[in-house]
Tab-separated table of C-alpha atoms and ligand atoms in Angstrom:
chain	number	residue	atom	x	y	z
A	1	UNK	CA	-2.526	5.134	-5.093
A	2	UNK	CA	1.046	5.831	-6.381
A	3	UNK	CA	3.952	7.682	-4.590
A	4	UNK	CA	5.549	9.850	-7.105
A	5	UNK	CA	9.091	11.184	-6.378
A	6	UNK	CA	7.780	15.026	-6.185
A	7	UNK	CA	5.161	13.917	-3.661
A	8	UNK	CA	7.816	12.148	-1.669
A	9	UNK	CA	10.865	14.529	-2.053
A	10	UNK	CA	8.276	17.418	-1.226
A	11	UNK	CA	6.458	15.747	1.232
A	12	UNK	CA	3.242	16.685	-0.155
A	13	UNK	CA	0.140	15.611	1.913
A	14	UNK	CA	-1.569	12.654	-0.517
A	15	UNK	CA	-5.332	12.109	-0.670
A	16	UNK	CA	-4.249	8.579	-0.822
A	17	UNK	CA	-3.567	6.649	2.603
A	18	UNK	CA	-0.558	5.568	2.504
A	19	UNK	CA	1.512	5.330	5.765
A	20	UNK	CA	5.185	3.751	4.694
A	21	UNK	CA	7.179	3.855	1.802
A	22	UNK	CA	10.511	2.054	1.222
A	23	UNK	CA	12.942	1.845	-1.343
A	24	UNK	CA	14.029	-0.369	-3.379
A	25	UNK	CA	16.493	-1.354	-5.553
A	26	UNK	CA	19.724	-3.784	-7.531
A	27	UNK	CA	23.046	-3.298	-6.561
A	28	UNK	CA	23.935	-3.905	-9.879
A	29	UNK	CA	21.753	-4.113	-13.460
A	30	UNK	CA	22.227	-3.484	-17.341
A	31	UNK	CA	22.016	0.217	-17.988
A	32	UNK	CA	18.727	-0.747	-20.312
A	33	UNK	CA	16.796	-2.117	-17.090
A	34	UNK	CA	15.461	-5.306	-16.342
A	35	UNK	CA	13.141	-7.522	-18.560
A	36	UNK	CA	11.943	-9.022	-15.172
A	37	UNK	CA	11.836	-8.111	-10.882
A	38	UNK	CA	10.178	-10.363	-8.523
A	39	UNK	CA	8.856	-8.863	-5.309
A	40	UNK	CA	8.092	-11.248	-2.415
A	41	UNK	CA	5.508	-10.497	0.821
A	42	UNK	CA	4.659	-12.175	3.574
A	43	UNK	CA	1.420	-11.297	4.984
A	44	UNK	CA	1.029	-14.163	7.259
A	45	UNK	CA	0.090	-11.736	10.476
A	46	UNK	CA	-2.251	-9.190	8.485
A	47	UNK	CA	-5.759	-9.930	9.653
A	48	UNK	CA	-7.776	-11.434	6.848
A	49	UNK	CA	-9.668	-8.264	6.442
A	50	UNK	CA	-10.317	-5.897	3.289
A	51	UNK	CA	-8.423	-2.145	3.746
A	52	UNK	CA	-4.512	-2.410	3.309
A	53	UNK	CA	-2.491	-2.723	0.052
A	54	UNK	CA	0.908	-3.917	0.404
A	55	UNK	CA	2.981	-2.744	-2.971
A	56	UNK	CA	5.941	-2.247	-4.938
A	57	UNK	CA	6.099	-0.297	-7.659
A	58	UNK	CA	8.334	-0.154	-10.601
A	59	UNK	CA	8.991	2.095	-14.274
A	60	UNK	CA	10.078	1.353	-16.993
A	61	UNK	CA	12.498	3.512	-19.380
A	62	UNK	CA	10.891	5.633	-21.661
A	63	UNK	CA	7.802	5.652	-19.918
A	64	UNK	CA	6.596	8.849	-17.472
A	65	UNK	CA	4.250	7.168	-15.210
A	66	UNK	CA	4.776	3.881	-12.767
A	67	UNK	CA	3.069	0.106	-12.172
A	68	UNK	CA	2.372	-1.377	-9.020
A	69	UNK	CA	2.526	-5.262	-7.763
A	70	UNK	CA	0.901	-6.265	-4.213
A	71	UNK	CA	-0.971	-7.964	-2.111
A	72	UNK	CA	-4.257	-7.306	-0.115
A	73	UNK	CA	-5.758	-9.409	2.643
A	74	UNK	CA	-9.267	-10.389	2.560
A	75	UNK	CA	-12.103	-11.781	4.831
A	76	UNK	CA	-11.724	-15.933	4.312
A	77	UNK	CA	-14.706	-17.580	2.471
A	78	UNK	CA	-16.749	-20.465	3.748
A	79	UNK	CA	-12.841	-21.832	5.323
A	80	UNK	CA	-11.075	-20.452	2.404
A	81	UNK	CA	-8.298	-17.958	2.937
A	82	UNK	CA	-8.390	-15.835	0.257
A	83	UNK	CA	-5.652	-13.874	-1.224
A	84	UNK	CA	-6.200	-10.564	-3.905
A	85	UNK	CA	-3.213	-9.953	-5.632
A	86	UNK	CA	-2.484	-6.323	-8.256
A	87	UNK	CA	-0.795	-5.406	-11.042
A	88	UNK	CA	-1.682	-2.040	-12.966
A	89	UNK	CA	0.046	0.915	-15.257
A	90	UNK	CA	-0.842	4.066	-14.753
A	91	UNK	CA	0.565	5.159	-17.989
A	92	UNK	CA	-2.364	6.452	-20.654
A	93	UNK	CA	-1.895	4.701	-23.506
A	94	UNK	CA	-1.495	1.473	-21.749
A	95	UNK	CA	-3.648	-1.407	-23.720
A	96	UNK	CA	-5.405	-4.825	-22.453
A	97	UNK	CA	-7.710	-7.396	-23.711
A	98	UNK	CA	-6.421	-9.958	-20.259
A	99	UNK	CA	-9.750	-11.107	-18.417
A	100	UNK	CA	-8.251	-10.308	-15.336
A	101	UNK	CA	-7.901	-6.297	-16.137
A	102	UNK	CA	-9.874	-3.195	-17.454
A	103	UNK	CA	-8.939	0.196	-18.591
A	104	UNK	CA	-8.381	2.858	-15.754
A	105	UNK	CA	-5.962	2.916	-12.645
A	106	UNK	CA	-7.659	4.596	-9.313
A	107	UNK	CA	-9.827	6.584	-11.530
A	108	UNK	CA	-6.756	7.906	-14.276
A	109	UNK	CA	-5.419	6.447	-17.148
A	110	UNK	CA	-3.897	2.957	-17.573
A	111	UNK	CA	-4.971	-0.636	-16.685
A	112	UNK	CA	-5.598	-2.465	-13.808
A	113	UNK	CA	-5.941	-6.183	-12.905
A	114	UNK	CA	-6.518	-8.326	-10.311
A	115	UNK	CA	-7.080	-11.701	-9.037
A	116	UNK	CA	-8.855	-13.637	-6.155
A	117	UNK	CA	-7.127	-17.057	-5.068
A	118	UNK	CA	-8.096	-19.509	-2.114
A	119	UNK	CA	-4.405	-19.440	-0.542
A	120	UNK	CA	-2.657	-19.732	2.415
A	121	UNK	CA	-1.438	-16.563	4.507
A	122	UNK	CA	1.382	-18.935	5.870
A	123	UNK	CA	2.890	-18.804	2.465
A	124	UNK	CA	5.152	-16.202	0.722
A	125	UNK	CA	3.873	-15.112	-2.194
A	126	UNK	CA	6.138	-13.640	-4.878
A	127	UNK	CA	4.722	-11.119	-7.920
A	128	UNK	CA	6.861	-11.760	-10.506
A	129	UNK	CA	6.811	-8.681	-13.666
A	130	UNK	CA	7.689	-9.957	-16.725
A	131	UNK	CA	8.468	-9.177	-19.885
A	132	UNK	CA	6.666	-11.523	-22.632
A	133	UNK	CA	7.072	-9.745	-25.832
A	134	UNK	CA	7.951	-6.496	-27.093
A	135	UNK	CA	6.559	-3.582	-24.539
A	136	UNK	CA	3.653	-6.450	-23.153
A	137	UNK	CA	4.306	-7.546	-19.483
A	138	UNK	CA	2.505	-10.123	-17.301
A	139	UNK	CA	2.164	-10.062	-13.616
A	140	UNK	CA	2.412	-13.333	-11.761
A	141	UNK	CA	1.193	-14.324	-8.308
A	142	UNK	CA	3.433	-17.503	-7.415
A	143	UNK	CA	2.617	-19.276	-4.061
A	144	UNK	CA	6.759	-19.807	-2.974
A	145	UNK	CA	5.295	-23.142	-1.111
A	146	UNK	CA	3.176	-25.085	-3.726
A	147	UNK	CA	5.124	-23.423	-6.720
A	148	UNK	CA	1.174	-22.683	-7.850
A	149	UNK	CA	1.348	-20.091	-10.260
A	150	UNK	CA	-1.669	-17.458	-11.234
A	151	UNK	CA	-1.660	-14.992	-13.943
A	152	UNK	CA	-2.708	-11.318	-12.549
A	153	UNK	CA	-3.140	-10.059	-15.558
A	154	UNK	CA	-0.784	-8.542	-18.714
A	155	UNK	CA	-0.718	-5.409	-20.366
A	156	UNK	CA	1.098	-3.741	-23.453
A	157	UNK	CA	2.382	-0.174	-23.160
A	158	UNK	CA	2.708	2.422	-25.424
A	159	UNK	CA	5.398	1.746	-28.324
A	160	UNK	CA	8.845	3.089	-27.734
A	161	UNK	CA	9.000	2.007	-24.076
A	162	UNK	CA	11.909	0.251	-22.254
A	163	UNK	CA	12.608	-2.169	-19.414
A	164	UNK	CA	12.081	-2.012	-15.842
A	165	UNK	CA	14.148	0.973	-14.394
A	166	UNK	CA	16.752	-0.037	-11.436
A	167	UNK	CA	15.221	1.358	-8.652
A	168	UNK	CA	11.621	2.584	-6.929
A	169	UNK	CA	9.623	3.052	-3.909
A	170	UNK	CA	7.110	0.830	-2.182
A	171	UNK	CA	4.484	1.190	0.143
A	172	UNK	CA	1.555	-0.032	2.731
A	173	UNK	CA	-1.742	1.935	2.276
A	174	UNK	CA	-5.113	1.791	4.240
A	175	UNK	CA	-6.977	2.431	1.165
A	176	UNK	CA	-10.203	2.561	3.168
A	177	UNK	CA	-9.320	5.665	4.157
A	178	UNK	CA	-8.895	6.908	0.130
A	179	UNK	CA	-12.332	8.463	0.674
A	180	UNK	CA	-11.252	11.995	0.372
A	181	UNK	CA	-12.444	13.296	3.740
A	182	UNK	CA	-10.005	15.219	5.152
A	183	UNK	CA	-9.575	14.097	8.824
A	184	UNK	CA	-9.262	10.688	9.873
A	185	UNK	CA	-7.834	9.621	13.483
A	186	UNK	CA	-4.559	8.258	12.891
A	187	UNK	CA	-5.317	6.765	16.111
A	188	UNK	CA	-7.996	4.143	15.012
A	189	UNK	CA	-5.857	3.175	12.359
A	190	UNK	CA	-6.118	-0.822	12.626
A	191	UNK	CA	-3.137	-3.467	13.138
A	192	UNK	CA	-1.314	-4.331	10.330
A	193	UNK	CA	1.865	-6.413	9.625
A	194	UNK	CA	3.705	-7.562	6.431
A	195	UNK	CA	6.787	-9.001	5.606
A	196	UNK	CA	8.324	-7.404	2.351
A	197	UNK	CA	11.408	-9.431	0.724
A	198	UNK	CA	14.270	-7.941	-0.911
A	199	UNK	CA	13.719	-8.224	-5.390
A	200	UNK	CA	15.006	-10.655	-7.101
A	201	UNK	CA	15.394	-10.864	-11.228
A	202	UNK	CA	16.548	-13.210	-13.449
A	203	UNK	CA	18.449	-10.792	-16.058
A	204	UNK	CA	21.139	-11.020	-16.905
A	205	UNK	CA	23.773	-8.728	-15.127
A	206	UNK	CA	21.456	-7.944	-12.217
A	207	UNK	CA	22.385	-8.945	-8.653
A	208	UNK	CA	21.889	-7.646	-5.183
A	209	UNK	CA	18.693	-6.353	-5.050
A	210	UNK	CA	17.073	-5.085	-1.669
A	211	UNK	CA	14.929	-3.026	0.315
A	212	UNK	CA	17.004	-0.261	1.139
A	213	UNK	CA	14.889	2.143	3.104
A	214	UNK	CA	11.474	1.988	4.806
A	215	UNK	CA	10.091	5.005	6.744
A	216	UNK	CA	7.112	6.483	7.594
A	217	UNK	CA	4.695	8.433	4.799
A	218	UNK	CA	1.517	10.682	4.343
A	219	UNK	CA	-0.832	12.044	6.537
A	220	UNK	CA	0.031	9.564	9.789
A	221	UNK	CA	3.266	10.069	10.089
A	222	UNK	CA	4.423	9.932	14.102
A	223	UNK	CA	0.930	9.250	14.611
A	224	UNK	CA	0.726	5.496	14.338
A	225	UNK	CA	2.974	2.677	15.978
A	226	UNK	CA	5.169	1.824	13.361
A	227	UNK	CA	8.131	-0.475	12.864
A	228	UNK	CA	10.063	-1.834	10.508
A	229	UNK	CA	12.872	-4.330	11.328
A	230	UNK	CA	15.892	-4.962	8.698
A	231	UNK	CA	16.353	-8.493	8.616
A	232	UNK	CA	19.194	-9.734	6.296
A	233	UNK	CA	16.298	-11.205	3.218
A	234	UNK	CA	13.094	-8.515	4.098
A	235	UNK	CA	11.939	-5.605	6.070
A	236	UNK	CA	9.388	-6.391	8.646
A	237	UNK	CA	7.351	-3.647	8.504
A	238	UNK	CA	4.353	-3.362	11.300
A	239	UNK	CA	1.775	-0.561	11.405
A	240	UNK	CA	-1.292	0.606	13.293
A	241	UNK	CA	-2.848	0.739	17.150
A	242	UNK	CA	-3.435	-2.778	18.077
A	243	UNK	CA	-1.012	-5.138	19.307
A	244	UNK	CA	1.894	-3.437	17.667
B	1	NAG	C1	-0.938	-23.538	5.194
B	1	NAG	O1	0.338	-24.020	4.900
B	1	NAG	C2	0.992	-24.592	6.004
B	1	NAG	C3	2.418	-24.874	5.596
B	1	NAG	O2	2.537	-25.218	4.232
B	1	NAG	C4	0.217	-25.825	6.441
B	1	NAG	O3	0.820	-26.419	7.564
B	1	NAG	C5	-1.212	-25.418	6.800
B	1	NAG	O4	-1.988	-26.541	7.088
B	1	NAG	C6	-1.839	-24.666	5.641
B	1	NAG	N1	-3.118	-24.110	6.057
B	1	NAG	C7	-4.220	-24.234	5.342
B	1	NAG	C8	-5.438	-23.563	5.877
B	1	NAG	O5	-4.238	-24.856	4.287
């Protein structure tokens, strides 16, 4: 899913699950954006299950609609713990010929990709957005431990558009729930917890970014245990019944 500012400023009820949303964004940056943000998490206490998407999403000038870059736990294989990272555009127009991606973003325009790794929940993982050439950007999954670096995917998007706006929202979702029936318990939502790390970039001009706000979102809201805990480098954010 994707928050979009009238969904959030009007609080309209999303289809899509998600439950938090923060905010994010530089203290200072050129006035032209950024040609690259880096956006760790920590998801060393989700369970290694299939059902929550922990993202950040970002715009870029001259563009209408956002990207996203996160992290979803999976069920280990045969020992293996495996990691799926994301990195899509929901803007039509939005081109590909990566491996790693196809055409369409949660069933609209724009281009997704993802990738599988064997990794290690331990580890903080930063997705680094990148400019490479002219409006084509690559998403990187970087393992902050063994410096391993995997290429989510890269897309180009339509001509005329700009670098990564200063400034956007975030979120955890329990996608499982993005099934369109109207009623789920917010009660048997399950136990979550993820670490998300202020941004970082490399442009020049840019300093101080950080998570700014995180609060609750969507159809859940006072219904589940939720916390999030402002440590100097991250927000801890924790969600769901069990063992909150
Ligand atoms: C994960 O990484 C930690 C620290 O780098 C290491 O101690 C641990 O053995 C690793 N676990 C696996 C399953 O590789």
């Amino acid at each position: 899913m994707k928050l979009t500012a009238a969904a959030l400023l009007a609080c309209v009820p999303s289809v899509a699950f998600a439950l938090i949303g923060n905010d994010w964004r530089f203290a200072s940056a050129p006035a032209d954006g950024l040609n690259d943000v880096t956006f760790p998490f920590n998801i060393a206490k989700a369970p290694h299950k299939a059902g929550y998407y922990f993202a950040q999403q970002f715009n870029f000038h001259n563009v209408k609609e956002v990207g996203y870059t996160g992290l979803q736990p999976r069920p280990d294989s045969r020992g293996n713990e495996v990691v799926h990272a994301a990195f899509s555009s929901f803007q039509g127009g939005t081109t590909t010929n990566h491996p790693n991606c196809h055409t369409g973003a949660d069933g609209g325009p724009g281009v997704s990709c993802a990738v599988d790794i064997f990794g290690n929940y331990t580890h903080t993982y930063n997705l680094e957005v990148k400019n490479v050439r002219g409006t084509t950007w690559r998403g990187t999954l970087i393992d902050t431990v063994t410096r391993k670096a995997t290429v989510v995917g890269e897309w180009t998007l339509p001509a005329g558009a700009g670098k990564i706006v200063n400034g956007q929202v975030g979120f955890v979702e329990y996608y499982t729930w993005n099934d369109g029936k109207p009623a789920h318990d917010c009660r048997t939502l399950p136990f979550t917890q993820a670490k998300f790390y202020n941004p970082k970039s490399k442009t020049k001009g840019s300093s101080g970014g950080a998570i700014t706000k995180v609060y609750e979102y969507g159809l859940c809201i006072g219904k589940v245990k939720f916390s999030a805990t402002q440590l100097s480098k991250n927000q801890n954010i924790r969600v769901g019944y069990k063992n909150v």
